[in-house]
């Protein structure tokens, strides 16, 4: 099984981080790929990373290889959640949140 994607896939902010993974990726021991792998009793290769975009699935990102390289002919299941960073989702969410409170700009 392979777990690919951005912070939503990595589970950034949900529980302790997985040991021996890049800290900036924020891979939680409780991310959904890990929980699925445990439930299905599958070996997981988790390459999810907070901040990743769709470009990082197919191409390298700094010291990280393309996430797609975690998928091999023996991989039986792939989970992937990516795209929010391509759209600027977090910035949009913050901006809309401020609008709802009647604040046009952050100071």
mmCIF file of C-alpha atoms in Angstrom:
data_model
loop_
_atom_site.group_PDB
_atom_site.id
_atom_site.type_symbol
_atom_site.label_atom_id
_atom_site.label_comp_id
_atom_site.label_asym_id
_atom_site.label_seq_id
_atom_site.Cartn_x
_atom_site.Cartn_y
_atom_site.Cartn_z
ATOM 1 C CA UNK A 1 0.000 0.000 0.000
ATOM 2 C CA UNK A 2 1.211 3.521 -0.759
ATOM 3 C CA UNK A 3 0.038 6.771 0.838
ATOM 4 C CA UNK A 4 0.585 9.868 -1.314
ATOM 5 C CA UNK A 5 -0.432 13.494 -1.002
ATOM 6 C CA UNK A 6 -0.250 16.728 0.951
ATOM 7 C CA UNK A 7 -0.991 17.678 4.569
ATOM 8 C CA UNK A 8 -4.520 16.275 4.443
ATOM 9 C CA UNK A 9 -3.020 12.875 3.583
ATOM 10 C CA UNK A 10 -0.070 13.281 5.958
ATOM 11 C CA UNK A 11 -2.383 14.095 8.844
ATOM 12 C CA UNK A 12 -0.372 17.167 9.767
ATOM 13 C CA UNK A 13 -1.386 18.258 13.254
ATOM 14 C CA UNK A 14 -3.158 14.988 14.120
ATOM 15 C CA UNK A 15 -1.207 13.145 16.749
ATOM 16 C CA UNK A 16 2.496 12.464 17.074
ATOM 17 C CA UNK A 17 4.725 12.469 14.016
ATOM 18 C CA UNK A 18 6.033 9.266 12.495
ATOM 19 C CA UNK A 19 9.676 8.676 13.406
ATOM 20 C CA UNK A 20 12.347 8.672 10.714
ATOM 21 C CA UNK A 21 10.400 10.878 8.307
ATOM 22 C CA UNK A 22 11.134 14.454 7.214
ATOM 23 C CA UNK A 23 9.811 16.631 10.032
ATOM 24 C CA UNK A 24 8.536 19.309 7.643
ATOM 25 C CA UNK A 25 6.202 16.709 6.094
ATOM 26 C CA UNK A 26 4.176 16.421 9.294
ATOM 27 C CA UNK A 27 3.337 12.724 8.807
ATOM 28 C CA UNK A 28 1.160 11.683 11.710
ATOM 29 C CA UNK A 29 1.106 8.168 13.117
ATOM 30 C CA UNK A 30 -2.681 8.543 12.888
ATOM 31 C CA UNK A 31 -3.055 9.646 9.254
ATOM 32 C CA UNK A 32 -5.737 7.890 7.246
ATOM 33 C CA UNK A 33 -3.369 5.799 5.104
ATOM 34 C CA UNK A 34 -1.809 4.399 8.276
ATOM 35 C CA UNK A 35 -5.205 3.591 9.771
ATOM 36 C CA UNK A 36 -6.366 1.914 6.544
ATOM 37 C CA UNK A 37 -3.146 -0.089 6.294
ATOM 38 C CA UNK A 38 -3.504 -1.246 9.893
ATOM 39 C CA UNK A 39 -7.151 -2.186 9.371
ATOM 40 C CA UNK A 40 -6.374 -4.116 6.172
ATOM 41 C CA UNK A 41 -3.117 -5.519 7.608
ATOM 42 C CA UNK A 42 -1.096 -4.126 4.727
ATOM 43 C CA UNK A 43 2.468 -2.841 4.664
ATOM 44 C CA UNK A 44 2.407 0.932 4.049
ATOM 45 C CA UNK A 45 4.923 3.100 2.240
ATOM 46 C CA UNK A 46 3.839 6.587 3.357
ATOM 47 C CA UNK A 47 5.349 9.409 1.297
ATOM 48 C CA UNK A 48 2.689 12.035 2.034
ATOM 49 C CA UNK A 49 4.043 15.466 2.918
ATOM 50 C CA UNK A 50 2.464 18.699 4.085
ATOM 51 C CA UNK A 51 2.855 21.411 1.468
ATOM 52 C CA UNK A 52 3.039 18.980 -1.443
ATOM 53 C CA UNK A 53 1.343 19.872 -4.711
ATOM 54 C CA UNK A 54 0.326 17.717 -7.649
ATOM 55 C CA UNK A 55 3.737 18.504 -9.173
ATOM 56 C CA UNK A 56 5.390 16.745 -6.216
ATOM 57 C CA UNK A 57 3.462 13.555 -6.891
ATOM 58 C CA UNK A 58 5.121 13.236 -10.299
ATOM 59 C CA UNK A 59 8.359 15.162 -9.737
ATOM 60 C CA UNK A 60 10.941 15.710 -6.980
ATOM 61 C CA UNK A 61 10.583 18.320 -4.268
ATOM 62 C CA UNK A 62 13.845 19.503 -2.738
ATOM 63 C CA UNK A 63 15.374 16.380 -1.178
ATOM 64 C CA UNK A 64 12.225 14.294 -1.652
ATOM 65 C CA UNK A 65 11.818 12.025 -4.681
ATOM 66 C CA UNK A 66 8.570 12.003 -6.676
ATOM 67 C CA UNK A 67 5.848 10.457 -4.531
ATOM 68 C CA UNK A 68 4.746 8.230 -7.412
ATOM 69 C CA UNK A 69 7.982 6.270 -6.976
ATOM 70 C CA UNK A 70 6.411 4.674 -3.884
ATOM 71 C CA UNK A 71 4.007 2.844 -6.206
ATOM 72 C CA UNK A 72 5.448 -0.412 -7.513
ATOM 73 C CA UNK A 73 3.975 -3.300 -9.510
ATOM 74 C CA UNK A 74 3.388 -5.029 -6.145
ATOM 75 C CA UNK A 75 1.366 -2.119 -4.710
ATOM 76 C CA UNK A 76 -2.199 -3.327 -4.144
ATOM 77 C CA UNK A 77 -3.727 -0.047 -2.929
ATOM 78 C CA UNK A 78 -2.882 3.645 -3.304
ATOM 79 C CA UNK A 79 -4.416 6.470 -1.286
ATOM 80 C CA UNK A 80 -3.904 10.008 -2.553
ATOM 81 C CA UNK A 81 -5.191 13.365 -1.404
ATOM 82 C CA UNK A 82 -3.549 16.322 -3.103
ATOM 83 C CA UNK A 83 -4.516 19.561 -4.809
ATOM 84 C CA UNK A 84 -5.362 21.958 -2.005
ATOM 85 C CA UNK A 85 -1.927 23.569 -2.174
ATOM 86 C CA UNK A 86 -2.267 23.963 -5.940
ATOM 87 C CA UNK A 87 -5.373 26.060 -5.316
ATOM 88 C CA UNK A 88 -3.994 28.039 -2.384
ATOM 89 C CA UNK A 89 -6.651 26.414 -0.202
ATOM 90 C CA UNK A 90 -5.283 27.496 3.175
ATOM 91 C CA UNK A 91 -4.885 31.138 2.138
ATOM 92 C CA UNK A 92 -8.381 31.103 0.659
ATOM 93 C CA UNK A 93 -9.790 29.539 3.821
ATOM 94 C CA UNK A 94 -8.174 32.199 6.014
ATOM 95 C CA UNK A 95 -9.331 35.032 3.739
ATOM 96 C CA UNK A 96 -12.910 33.760 3.675
ATOM 97 C CA UNK A 97 -12.864 33.240 7.428
ATOM 98 C CA UNK A 98 -11.868 36.890 7.900
ATOM 99 C CA UNK A 99 -14.629 38.056 5.555
ATOM 100 C CA UNK A 100 -17.199 36.175 7.610
ATOM 101 C CA UNK A 101 -16.025 38.109 10.657
ATOM 102 C CA UNK A 102 -16.265 41.427 8.835
ATOM 103 C CA UNK A 103 -12.510 41.842 8.471
ATOM 104 C CA UNK A 104 -11.356 42.690 4.949
ATOM 105 C CA UNK A 105 -7.615 42.476 5.619
ATOM 106 C CA UNK A 106 -5.308 40.869 8.071
ATOM 107 C CA UNK A 107 -3.118 43.441 9.823
#
